[in-house]
Amino acid sequence: MAVAVRRVLRASRSWRAALGGQERWRAETLRLICTTTAVQKRNVPASGPEKYTEAFIKKQIEEFNLGKRHLANMMGEDPETFTQEDIDKAIAYLFPSGLFEKRARPVMKHPNDIFPKQRAMQWGEDHRPFHFLFYTGKQSFYSLMHEIYGKMLDIQKYQDQLKAQDLDEKKQINLIGSRWLIKEELEEMLVEKLSDHDYSLCIRLLERLVTLPCCGIEEEYVLKFRKELDTQLKKVVIEPLQYDDQGVAFSTGEGKRKTSRATVIVYDNGNGKITVNGIDYLHYFPVIQDREQLMFPFQFLGRLGKHNMVCTVLGGGSSSQAGAIRLASARALCSFVTENEAEFMRQAGLLTYDPRNKERKKPGQEGARRKFTWKKR
Amino acid sequence: MLRRVKGLICQGPKLDPGCFLQARAWLSAAANQGAQIPEERLRTIFRTHESNPANHSEQHEGQHYSIPLQEVKVVFPHGLPRRFQAQMKTFNEACLMVRRPALELLGYLKSTNFAHPAVRYIIYGEKGTGKTMTLCHAVHYCAKQDWLVLHIPDAHLWVKNRTELLPSSYHNERFDQPLEASTWLKNFKVSNERFLKEIKTQRTYVWSKRESTEMGSPLGEVVEQGVTRVKNASDAVGVVLKELKTQCPLGSFRLLVAVDGVNALWGRSTLRKKDKSAISPEELTLVHNLRKMVMNDWNGGAIVTTLSQTGSLFKPRSAYLPHELLGKEGFDTLDPFVPIQVPNYSQREFESCYQYYLDRKWLQHEKVGTEEGREELLFLSNSNPWQLERISASL
């Protein structure tokens, strides 16, 4: 298991030495320390990105699967139904890391996700290229353009057939809720570098294809080049209203900003009274700016004098407490309000947690950005 | 920036203004009910033409009445708050709102029994709710009724602000404040000219080797003495107070003692002696004499006072109740008193103030005339008069 893990962590060097690898590794490092600079080669030309052979990738996949089963065994789960999420959780448990950058933490993923896609050999033993467009230099791009154009001709033929039969059907592709792939994504798909001009040509051709009346036949082909935009509110759960003893509807919400934490209870059928930590909001927030922050969710929904609010807030300064209460009250108001209005609130930024925090002071500087006074001598 | 959801959703047919105005209009008892009210009539509902406070009653509650500017100069040489004075200058008129605590106070004043000892009224309330303005309303009433008004605009000014402090000539341990005393005497002269000629002193007062005031001379001379000889100003004040107190029970005039910020008399002061030890308010001549004035051992008038946290020293901002601001000593001295609490604006009063500012074109923002603008103002100020005034000043 230790061997497999080490392979994961140092995936960039192909490790043939699985047999007794540990001692040999130590021996090699010992050797490296004792050598002098004269022995090391100079003027070694920089090699390009590492080339992985197919066999190597296959080996990695086998090892990954084996490692997955071992991991499932270790965690006491069933190896057959061990998903990638379970793998992530197990690795996070076994190798707890305090690093802030998530991409720097230990990871165990399928080799296809880790190793970038590479092209197989483009020519055979007789050194003749397989693809007929190889000598254009951008074979995948041109072949893609040809393919799309071929589809367009097919659609036009189909349209002519329908006309000949005097039928007038129109099948359009539904493009709402998705977007074209961006240049990076298209490059990844074709495993080839594209220029901006090429990318724009490709997208224009696709747009032209979509405008044809009967493009519905090639719908699944075109959807390969579209990506779904997910609306985020679907992840937000809206709590139902609760009712207290007198039958008045109320709802709670929690909010954070910087170091402040706020809990808020919004009551219906009110007259606009707001109490913060037992004190009236006019006395608690003498600054107008903070009161405007409190007002924003209610004013946005047009419900200024209709709700009463009781808040408790701890930590932070006055502005951050006001921001925390604003977020909490917006979340609480979601239960009183239709889904459409909740979507408007989200777009207005009322339901988003403000991630800004105090920036760290760096060594060699006086503050986060301020440098020490520069003296010429 | 997206401020309202209603901008996104297209609403149904908008309510016409006539409908709104009807919904919001309150009718005074005299106005006809049920008929459509023309715009001009509605706008004047926040104003009343009754400028004599004696005739103010509950039907005028929430309405503004204006005081002619000449009267203001005579009655309030130094009484009005600074912001109100600036507002007066801008609007070219002095408009006071008739509110319930003031009406209550006026009712008590109308029914005072002058044979009994002077009743003390303490106006208290949270910061910025209109205590000083209520006091000014009462002062205006008494001035109209021809009382002698002894108005101390802010007792806190007498215990703060290190300026000249002279050791008192009259009493060894006390301290004089010539500047404050002389300013006060000047203003007192302006407001009570008539009485100063009529009231005569009952004793001789010797100011120095060459100057003295004979018995039987008008009080105006004492005031003149204080104004010209600044060194004797505080003693002049003391003399004036003593004379008024002894002569008032005789019944020739009515006396109103109006003190704003009475909690200064029993608090602490920031003044220090030359050896940097603190002075307590009793060691100041002015404060000592004023304390005697505020006692209820005389009859023939009334004492109206206000508590104020704004100018007070060493008191937390949230304190507004009498026992918090007066301290044990002050409370015991002023006990028994009639407390009058001044709350924030009610719905009606807020509406009236808002209409008044709109009418005077003080609120210049484009959206301020709408329902939303009004609600926003209501929320941001929480119906506190002081807050509302500050917010509207920047719009």
GROMACS .gro file of N, CA and C in nm, chain A residues 187-282:
model
  288
  187GLU      N    1  -0.995   2.245  -2.708
  187GLU     CA    2  -0.858   2.193  -2.722
  187GLU      C    3  -0.843   2.060  -2.651
  188GLU      N    4  -0.903   2.053  -2.534
  188GLU     CA    5  -0.894   1.929  -2.456
  188GLU      C    6  -0.963   1.815  -2.529
  189MET      N    7  -1.076   1.850  -2.594
  189MET     CA    8  -1.151   1.746  -2.664
  189MET      C    9  -1.073   1.693  -2.783
  190LEU      N   10  -1.007   1.787  -2.857
  190LEU     CA   11  -0.936   1.744  -2.979
  190LEU      C   12  -0.793   1.701  -2.953
  191VAL      N   13  -0.743   1.725  -2.833
  191VAL     CA   14  -0.604   1.696  -2.796
  191VAL      C   15  -0.508   1.764  -2.893
  192GLU      N   16  -0.540   1.891  -2.922
  192GLU     CA   17  -0.455   1.963  -3.018
  192GLU      C   18  -0.467   2.111  -2.989
  193LYS      N   19  -0.361   2.186  -3.012
  193LYS     CA   20  -0.367   2.330  -2.987
  193LYS      C   21  -0.449   2.398  -3.095
  194LEU      N   22  -0.532   2.497  -3.053
  194LEU     CA   23  -0.609   2.574  -3.149
  194LEU      C   24  -0.570   2.719  -3.138
  195SER      N   25  -0.583   2.794  -3.247
  195SER     CA   26  -0.566   2.939  -3.234
  195SER      C   27  -0.705   3.001  -3.217
  196ASP      N   28  -0.706   3.127  -3.178
  196ASP     CA   29  -0.836   3.193  -3.154
  196ASP      C   30  -0.918   3.198  -3.282
  197HIS      N   31  -0.849   3.223  -3.392
  197HIS     CA   32  -0.918   3.234  -3.521
  197HIS      C   33  -0.986   3.101  -3.554
  198ASP      N   34  -0.909   2.990  -3.536
  198ASP     CA   35  -0.966   2.857  -3.564
  198ASP      C   36  -1.089   2.832  -3.479
  199TYR      N   37  -1.076   2.866  -3.351
  199TYR     CA   38  -1.187   2.842  -3.260
  199TYR      C   39  -1.310   2.920  -3.304
  200SER      N   40  -1.291   3.046  -3.340
  200SER     CA   41  -1.407   3.126  -3.380
  200SER      C   42  -1.470   3.069  -3.506
  201LEU      N   43  -1.384   3.018  -3.600
  201LEU     CA   44  -1.438   2.958  -3.723
  201LEU      C   45  -1.527   2.839  -3.688
  202CYS      N   46  -1.477   2.756  -3.596
  202CYS     CA   47  -1.552   2.636  -3.558
  202CYS      C   48  -1.687   2.673  -3.499
  203ILE      N   49  -1.685   2.772  -3.409
  203ILE     CA   50  -1.811   2.810  -3.343
  203ILE      C   51  -1.908   2.870  -3.444
  204ARG      N   52  -1.856   2.949  -3.536
  204ARG     CA   53  -1.944   3.010  -3.636
  204ARG      C   54  -2.010   2.903  -3.722
  205LEU      N   55  -1.930   2.802  -3.756
  205LEU     CA   56  -1.986   2.694  -3.837
  205LEU      C   57  -2.098   2.623  -3.761
  206LEU      N   58  -2.074   2.599  -3.634
  206LEU     CA   59  -2.176   2.531  -3.553
  206LEU      C   60  -2.302   2.618  -3.542
  207GLU      N   61  -2.282   2.749  -3.523
  207GLU     CA   62  -2.399   2.837  -3.515
  207GLU      C   63  -2.479   2.829  -3.644
  208ARG      N   64  -2.403   2.826  -3.757
  208ARG     CA   65  -2.471   2.820  -3.886
  208ARG      C   66  -2.551   2.691  -3.900
  209LEU      N   67  -2.493   2.583  -3.847
  209LEU     CA   68  -2.563   2.456  -3.853
  209LEU      C   69  -2.692   2.462  -3.773
  210VAL      N   70  -2.684   2.528  -3.659
  210VAL     CA   71  -2.800   2.532  -3.570
  210VAL      C   72  -2.914   2.614  -3.631
  211THR      N   73  -2.879   2.712  -3.718
  211THR     CA   74  -2.986   2.796  -3.774
  211THR      C   75  -3.068   2.722  -3.880
  212LEU      N   76  -3.016   2.610  -3.933
  212LEU     CA   77  -3.093   2.538  -4.035
  212LEU      C   78  -3.221   2.483  -3.974
  213PRO      N   79  -3.329   2.484  -4.049
  213PRO     CA   80  -3.457   2.445  -3.990
  213PRO      C   81  -3.463   2.301  -3.941
  214CYS      N   82  -3.400   2.209  -4.012
  214CYS     CA   83  -3.416   2.069  -3.972
  214CYS      C   84  -3.295   2.014  -3.901
  215CYS      N   85  -3.231   2.096  -3.816
  215CYS     CA   86  -3.106   2.048  -3.755
  215CYS      C   87  -3.131   1.951  -3.643
  216GLY      N   88  -3.257   1.922  -3.614
  216GLY     CA   89  -3.286   1.832  -3.504
  216GLY      C   90  -3.229   1.693  -3.523
  217ILE      N   91  -3.203   1.652  -3.651
  217ILE     CA   92  -3.152   1.517  -3.675
  217ILE      C   93  -3.014   1.499  -3.613
  218GLU      N   94  -2.936   1.607  -3.617
  218GLU     CA   95  -2.799   1.596  -3.566
  218GLU      C   96  -2.788   1.650  -3.425
  219GLU      N   97  -2.897   1.646  -3.352
  219GLU     CA   98  -2.899   1.712  -3.220
  219GLU      C   99  -2.793   1.656  -3.127
  220GLU      N  100  -2.783   1.523  -3.119
  220GLU     CA  101  -2.688   1.470  -3.020
  220GLU      C  102  -2.545   1.502  -3.058
  221TYR      N  103  -2.518   1.517  -3.191
  221TYR     CA  104  -2.382   1.553  -3.230
  221TYR      C  105  -2.350   1.695  -3.183
  222VAL      N  106  -2.449   1.785  -3.205
  222VAL     CA  107  -2.424   1.925  -3.168
  222VAL      C  108  -2.414   1.941  -3.016
  223LEU      N  109  -2.493   1.862  -2.943
  223LEU     CA  110  -2.491   1.878  -2.798
  223LEU      C  111  -2.358   1.836  -2.738
  224LYS      N  112  -2.277   1.764  -2.816
  224LYS     CA  113  -2.143   1.731  -2.766
  224LYS      C  114  -2.062   1.858  -2.747
  225PHE      N  115  -2.096   1.963  -2.822
  225PHE     CA  116  -2.019   2.087  -2.814
  225PHE      C  117  -2.085   2.190  -2.723
  226ARG      N  118  -2.191   2.150  -2.651
  226ARG     CA  119  -2.258   2.244  -2.561
  226ARG      C  120  -2.237   2.199  -2.418
  227LYS      N  121  -2.230   2.297  -2.326
  227LYS     CA  122  -2.215   2.263  -2.185
  227LYS      C  123  -2.329   2.325  -2.106
  228GLU      N  124  -2.384   2.250  -2.013
  228GLU     CA  125  -2.497   2.299  -1.933
  228GLU      C  126  -2.453   2.407  -1.837
  229LEU      N  127  -2.536   2.510  -1.823
  229LEU     CA  128  -2.513   2.609  -1.716
  229LEU      C  129  -2.604   2.570  -1.601
  230ASP      N  130  -2.545   2.546  -1.487
  230ASP     CA  131  -2.635   2.506  -1.377
  230ASP      C  132  -2.673   2.627  -1.294
  231THR      N  133  -2.802   2.645  -1.271
  231THR     CA  134  -2.848   2.754  -1.184
  231THR      C  135  -2.822   2.713  -1.041
  232GLN      N  136  -2.768   2.806  -0.966
  232GLN     CA  137  -2.721   2.767  -0.834
  232GLN      C  138  -2.831   2.759  -0.732
  233LEU      N  139  -2.942   2.821  -0.760
  233LEU     CA  140  -3.045   2.822  -0.656
  233LEU      C  141  -3.100   2.683  -0.633
  234LYS      N  142  -3.081   2.595  -0.732
  234LYS     CA  143  -3.135   2.460  -0.712
  234LYS      C  144  -3.069   2.392  -0.596
  235LYS      N  145  -2.947   2.441  -0.562
  235LYS     CA  146  -2.881   2.376  -0.449
  235LYS      C  147  -2.930   2.433  -0.317
  236VAL      N  148  -2.997   2.552  -0.326
  236VAL     CA  149  -3.040   2.614  -0.201
  236VAL      C  150  -3.171   2.553  -0.155
  237VAL      N  151  -3.175   2.511  -0.032
  237VAL     CA  152  -3.297   2.451   0.023
  237VAL      C  153  -3.377   2.561   0.092
  238ILE      N  154  -3.501   2.575   0.057
  238ILE     CA  155  -3.583   2.678   0.121
  238ILE      C  156  -3.665   2.615   0.230
  239GLU      N  157  -3.646   2.664   0.353
  239GLU     CA  158  -3.717   2.605   0.466
  239GLU      C  159  -3.863   2.646   0.464
  240PRO      N  160  -3.952   2.561   0.507
  240PRO     CA  161  -4.092   2.604   0.517
  240PRO      C  162  -4.112   2.696   0.636
  241LEU      N  163  -4.222   2.770   0.636
  241LEU     CA  164  -4.251   2.862   0.746
  241LEU      C  165  -4.289   2.786   0.872
  242GLN      N  166  -4.251   2.843   0.986
  242GLN     CA  167  -4.297   2.783   1.111
  242GLN      C  168  -4.397   2.877   1.176
  243TYR      N  169  -4.480   2.822   1.261
  243TYR     CA  170  -4.583   2.904   1.325
  243TYR      C  171  -4.567   2.894   1.475
  244ASP      N  172  -4.572   3.009   1.543
  244ASP     CA  173  -4.558   3.004   1.689
  244ASP      C  174  -4.696   3.002   1.754
  245ASP      N  175  -4.698   3.025   1.889
  245ASP     CA  176  -4.823   3.000   1.964
  245ASP      C  177  -4.941   3.081   1.914
  246GLN      N  178  -4.917   3.211   1.885
  246GLN     CA  179  -5.032   3.293   1.846
  246GLN      C  180  -5.072   3.271   1.701
  247GLY      N  181  -5.004   3.182   1.633
  247GLY     CA  182  -5.039   3.160   1.493
  247GLY      C  183  -4.965   3.254   1.398
  248VAL      N  184  -4.868   3.329   1.453
  248VAL     CA  185  -4.792   3.419   1.367
  248VAL      C  186  -4.681   3.340   1.299
  249ALA      N  187  -4.668   3.359   1.169
  249ALA     CA  188  -4.565   3.285   1.095
  249ALA      C  189  -4.429   3.348   1.122
  250PHE      N  190  -4.327   3.264   1.139
  250PHE     CA  191  -4.193   3.318   1.154
  250PHE      C  192  -4.094   3.225   1.085
  251SER      N  193  -3.975   3.274   1.066
  251SER     CA  194  -3.872   3.192   1.001
  251SER      C  195  -3.736   3.238   1.050
  252THR      N  196  -3.643   3.144   1.062
  252THR     CA  197  -3.510   3.178   1.114
  252THR      C  198  -3.408   3.177   1.001
  253GLY      N  199  -3.299   3.247   1.023
  253GLY     CA  200  -3.192   3.246   0.924
  253GLY      C  201  -3.060   3.271   0.995
  254GLU      N  202  -2.952   3.224   0.935
  254GLU     CA  203  -2.820   3.248   0.994
  254GLU      C  204  -2.731   3.311   0.889
  255GLY      N  205  -2.641   3.396   0.935
  255GLY     CA  206  -2.554   3.461   0.839
  255GLY      C  207  -2.419   3.489   0.899
  256LYS      N  208  -2.316   3.500   0.812
  256LYS     CA  209  -2.181   3.525   0.859
  256LYS      C  210  -2.120   3.635   0.774
  257ARG      N  211  -2.029   3.709   0.834
  257ARG     CA  212  -1.952   3.805   0.755
  257ARG      C  213  -1.825   3.832   0.832
  258LYS      N  214  -1.711   3.813   0.773
  258LYS     CA  215  -1.584   3.832   0.845
  258LYS      C  216  -1.584   3.750   0.974
  259THR      N  217  -1.590   3.812   1.092
  259THR     CA  218  -1.588   3.729   1.213
  259THR      C  219  -1.722   3.728   1.285
  260SER      N  220  -1.824   3.788   1.224
  260SER     CA  221  -1.952   3.796   1.294
  260SER      C  222  -2.041   3.680   1.257
  261ARG      N  223  -2.120   3.635   1.356
  261ARG     CA  224  -2.219   3.530   1.331
  261ARG      C  225  -2.353   3.584   1.379
  262ALA      N  226  -2.453   3.576   1.294
  262ALA     CA  227  -2.583   3.631   1.331
  262ALA      C  228  -2.691   3.526   1.315
  263THR      N  229  -2.785   3.525   1.409
  263THR     CA  230  -2.906   3.442   1.395
  263THR      C  231  -3.023   3.537   1.402
  264VAL      N  232  -3.120   3.512   1.316
  264VAL     CA  233  -3.228   3.609   1.300
  264VAL      C  234  -3.361   3.535   1.295
  265ILE      N  235  -3.462   3.593   1.362
  265ILE     CA  236  -3.597   3.536   1.351
  265ILE      C  237  -3.685   3.646   1.294
  266VAL      N  238  -3.746   3.620   1.180
  266VAL     CA  239  -3.830   3.719   1.115
  266VAL      C  240  -3.976   3.679   1.135
  267TYR      N  241  -4.054   3.769   1.197
  267TYR     CA  242  -4.195   3.741   1.223
  267TYR      C  243  -4.282   3.812   1.121
  268ASP      N  244  -4.394   3.751   1.088
  268ASP     CA  245  -4.488   3.810   0.994
  268ASP      C  246  -4.582   3.905   1.069
  269ASN      N  247  -4.665   3.980   0.993
  269ASN     CA  248  -4.765   4.070   1.054
  269ASN      C  249  -4.702   4.164   1.153
  270GLY      N  250  -4.597   4.229   1.112
  270GLY     CA  251  -4.529   4.316   1.207
  270GLY      C  252  -4.542   4.462   1.168
  271ASN      N  253  -4.471   4.548   1.242
  271ASN     CA  254  -4.477   4.689   1.211
  271ASN      C  255  -4.338   4.746   1.183
  272GLY      N  256  -4.241   4.660   1.158
  272GLY     CA  257  -4.109   4.711   1.122
  272GLY      C  258  -4.015   4.729   1.239
  273LYS      N  259  -4.048   4.670   1.354
  273LYS     CA  260  -3.959   4.683   1.469
  273LYS      C  261  -3.846   4.582   1.459
  274ILE      N  262  -3.724   4.627   1.484
  274ILE     CA  263  -3.610   4.536   1.478
  274ILE      C  264  -3.531   4.548   1.607
  275THR      N  265  -3.504   4.434   1.670
  275THR     CA  266  -3.427   4.434   1.796
  275THR      C  267  -3.300   4.354   1.774
  276VAL      N  268  -3.187   4.412   1.810
  276VAL     CA  269  -3.059   4.344   1.795
  276VAL      C  270  -2.998   4.327   1.933
  277ASN      N  271  -2.977   4.201   1.974
  277ASN     CA  272  -2.920   4.173   2.106
  277ASN      C  273  -2.996   4.246   2.216
  278GLY      N  274  -3.127   4.254   2.198
  278GLY     CA  275  -3.210   4.318   2.300
  278GLY      C  276  -3.215   4.469   2.292
  279ILE      N  277  -3.143   4.529   2.199
  279ILE     CA  278  -3.141   4.675   2.190
  279ILE      C  279  -3.203   4.715   2.056
  280ASP      N  280  -3.273   4.825   2.056
  280ASP     CA  281  -3.335   4.874   1.934
  280ASP      C  282  -3.229   4.903   1.828
  281TYR      N  283  -3.262   4.878   1.702
  281TYR     CA  284  -3.157   4.887   1.600
  281TYR      C  285  -3.108   5.030   1.581
  282LEU      N  286  -3.192   5.128   1.618
  282LEU     CA  287  -3.148   5.267   1.605
  282LEU      C  288  -3.034   5.297   1.702
   0.00000   0.00000   0.00000
